[in-house]
Amino acid sequence: TCYFNGAITTDLSYFIQHGTKIAGIIAAKSNNGIGISGIVSKIKLMICKTVTFSVSEIIPLINYAIEHKANIVNCSWGFEREPLGIKEAIKEGKKNGIIFVCAAANYPLDHDNNGDWPTSWNNELKNIITVTSSQNQDLHYYSGYGTKTIHLAAPGRLIVSTAMVNNKSRYVYTSGTSFATAFVSAALALTKAQFPKETYLEQINRIVKSVDILPDFQNKTISGGRLNLYKSLIYGVSGSGISTNTEIS
C-alpha cells in the first residue's frame, strides 16, 4: 500500500519502478537467502507516491509525512526552477526535526552556480542533506556537484535492487543519484536509531563528518568524501579517531 493522490491505495495502475528500487536499497528483507539485503533490517517505510513529480503532487506527500511523524524523507527528485511551495513544506518539516535527503542532478551540473532544488536550499534549510553519486572505483559518477551545495557522495552506479517486471518480483541493476540518496537515507535511519536524542543537525553532521575523504570528491562536495556508514555509527566514540574539518551549522 502507499499514499497517493490524497488516499491510501493498493492501486498499481500508475506503478513505476523508481520508488521500489529505493525501498529495496533501504529495507529489502535480510537473511532469507533471496536476492539482496537492505541496509536497515528493521524499519517502517512510509510509501508516498508521485507520478508526475510535480509541485502539486509532492507538497501533499511532504505534508502527509509530517502529519504521520516521519523522521527522514528521501527526496530522490529535483527541480530546475525553484518550487517555493515545497520550500515551505520542508521548513514545516524542520519544526518537527525531519531530515530531507535530497538527490543531486543526474548530469554534471555545478549546483553552486546553477540552481537545482531542493539541493540549493541546503545552506538556508539546515534540515537538508544533499547527495551525489559515486561508482565502484570511488570516482565521481556522471552527476551534479558543488563544494557549497552537495554534502557528500554515496554509491549510485550499477546498484542491485528490487523491481517489478511483468508483474513479477525481480532484481535489477540501477544507476543514479536517486539511489545514492537512498543509501544516505538508510544510514540516517540507523544513526537515528542508535542516537535518538541527537538533533537533525547533529545527525547530519555525524554523516558528513565521518565520510571517507577521497580525491575525486574534494573539489566536488562539501565534505570531500563518500559515505561510510560504519564510521558514522562510531563517530564521537572515544578512541574512534574520526575527525574532519567539516562542520554544518
CSV table of N, CA and C in Angstrom, one decimal, residues 1 27 29 43 55-56 70 73 88 102 110 133 142 150 200 226 228:
chain,number,residue,atom,x,y,z
A,1,THR,N,0.8,-1.2,0.0
A,1,THR,CA,0.0,0.0,0.0
A,1,THR,C,0.9,1.2,0.0
A,27,ALA,N,15.5,-1.2,2.6
A,27,ALA,CA,14.8,-2.1,3.5
A,27,ALA,C,14.5,-3.5,3.0
A,29,LYS,N,14.3,-7.3,2.7
A,29,LYS,CA,14.4,-8.3,3.8
A,29,LYS,C,15.8,-9.0,3.8
A,43,ILE,N,12.7,-1.5,9.9
A,43,ILE,CA,12.4,-0.1,9.6
A,43,ILE,C,11.0,-0.1,9.1
A,55,VAL,N,5.1,19.9,-8.4
A,55,VAL,CA,5.0,20.5,-7.1
A,55,VAL,C,3.6,20.2,-6.4
A,56,SER,N,2.6,20.2,-7.2
A,56,SER,CA,1.2,20.0,-6.7
A,56,SER,C,1.0,18.6,-6.1
A,70,ALA,N,7.0,11.2,10.3
A,70,ALA,CA,8.2,10.7,9.7
A,70,ALA,C,9.5,11.3,10.3
A,73,VAL,N,12.9,12.0,5.2
A,73,VAL,CA,12.2,12.0,3.9
A,73,VAL,C,13.2,11.9,2.8
A,88,GLU,N,8.5,25.8,1.6
A,88,GLU,CA,7.7,26.0,2.8
A,88,GLU,C,7.3,24.7,3.5
A,102,CYS,N,18.3,14.8,-0.1
A,102,CYS,CA,18.0,15.3,-1.5
A,102,CYS,C,19.1,14.9,-2.5
A,110,ASP,N,26.9,22.0,-12.0
A,110,ASP,CA,27.5,22.7,-10.9
A,110,ASP,C,26.4,23.4,-10.1
A,133,SER,N,26.6,11.1,-6.6
A,133,SER,CA,26.8,9.6,-6.8
A,133,SER,C,28.2,9.3,-7.1
A,142,TYR,N,28.8,10.4,-13.2
A,142,TYR,CA,28.2,11.4,-14.0
A,142,TYR,C,26.9,12.0,-13.3
A,150,ILE,N,26.5,20.4,-2.2
A,150,ILE,CA,26.4,19.0,-2.2
A,150,ILE,C,27.2,18.4,-1.1
A,200,TYR,N,18.4,17.0,14.4
A,200,TYR,CA,18.6,16.8,13.0
A,200,TYR,C,20.0,17.3,12.5
A,226,ARG,N,33.0,10.2,0.5
A,226,ARG,CA,31.9,9.3,0.2
A,226,ARG,C,31.4,8.7,1.6
A,228,ASN,N,30.4,6.7,4.7
A,228,ASN,CA,31.0,5.5,5.4
A,228,ASN,C,30.0,5.2,6.6
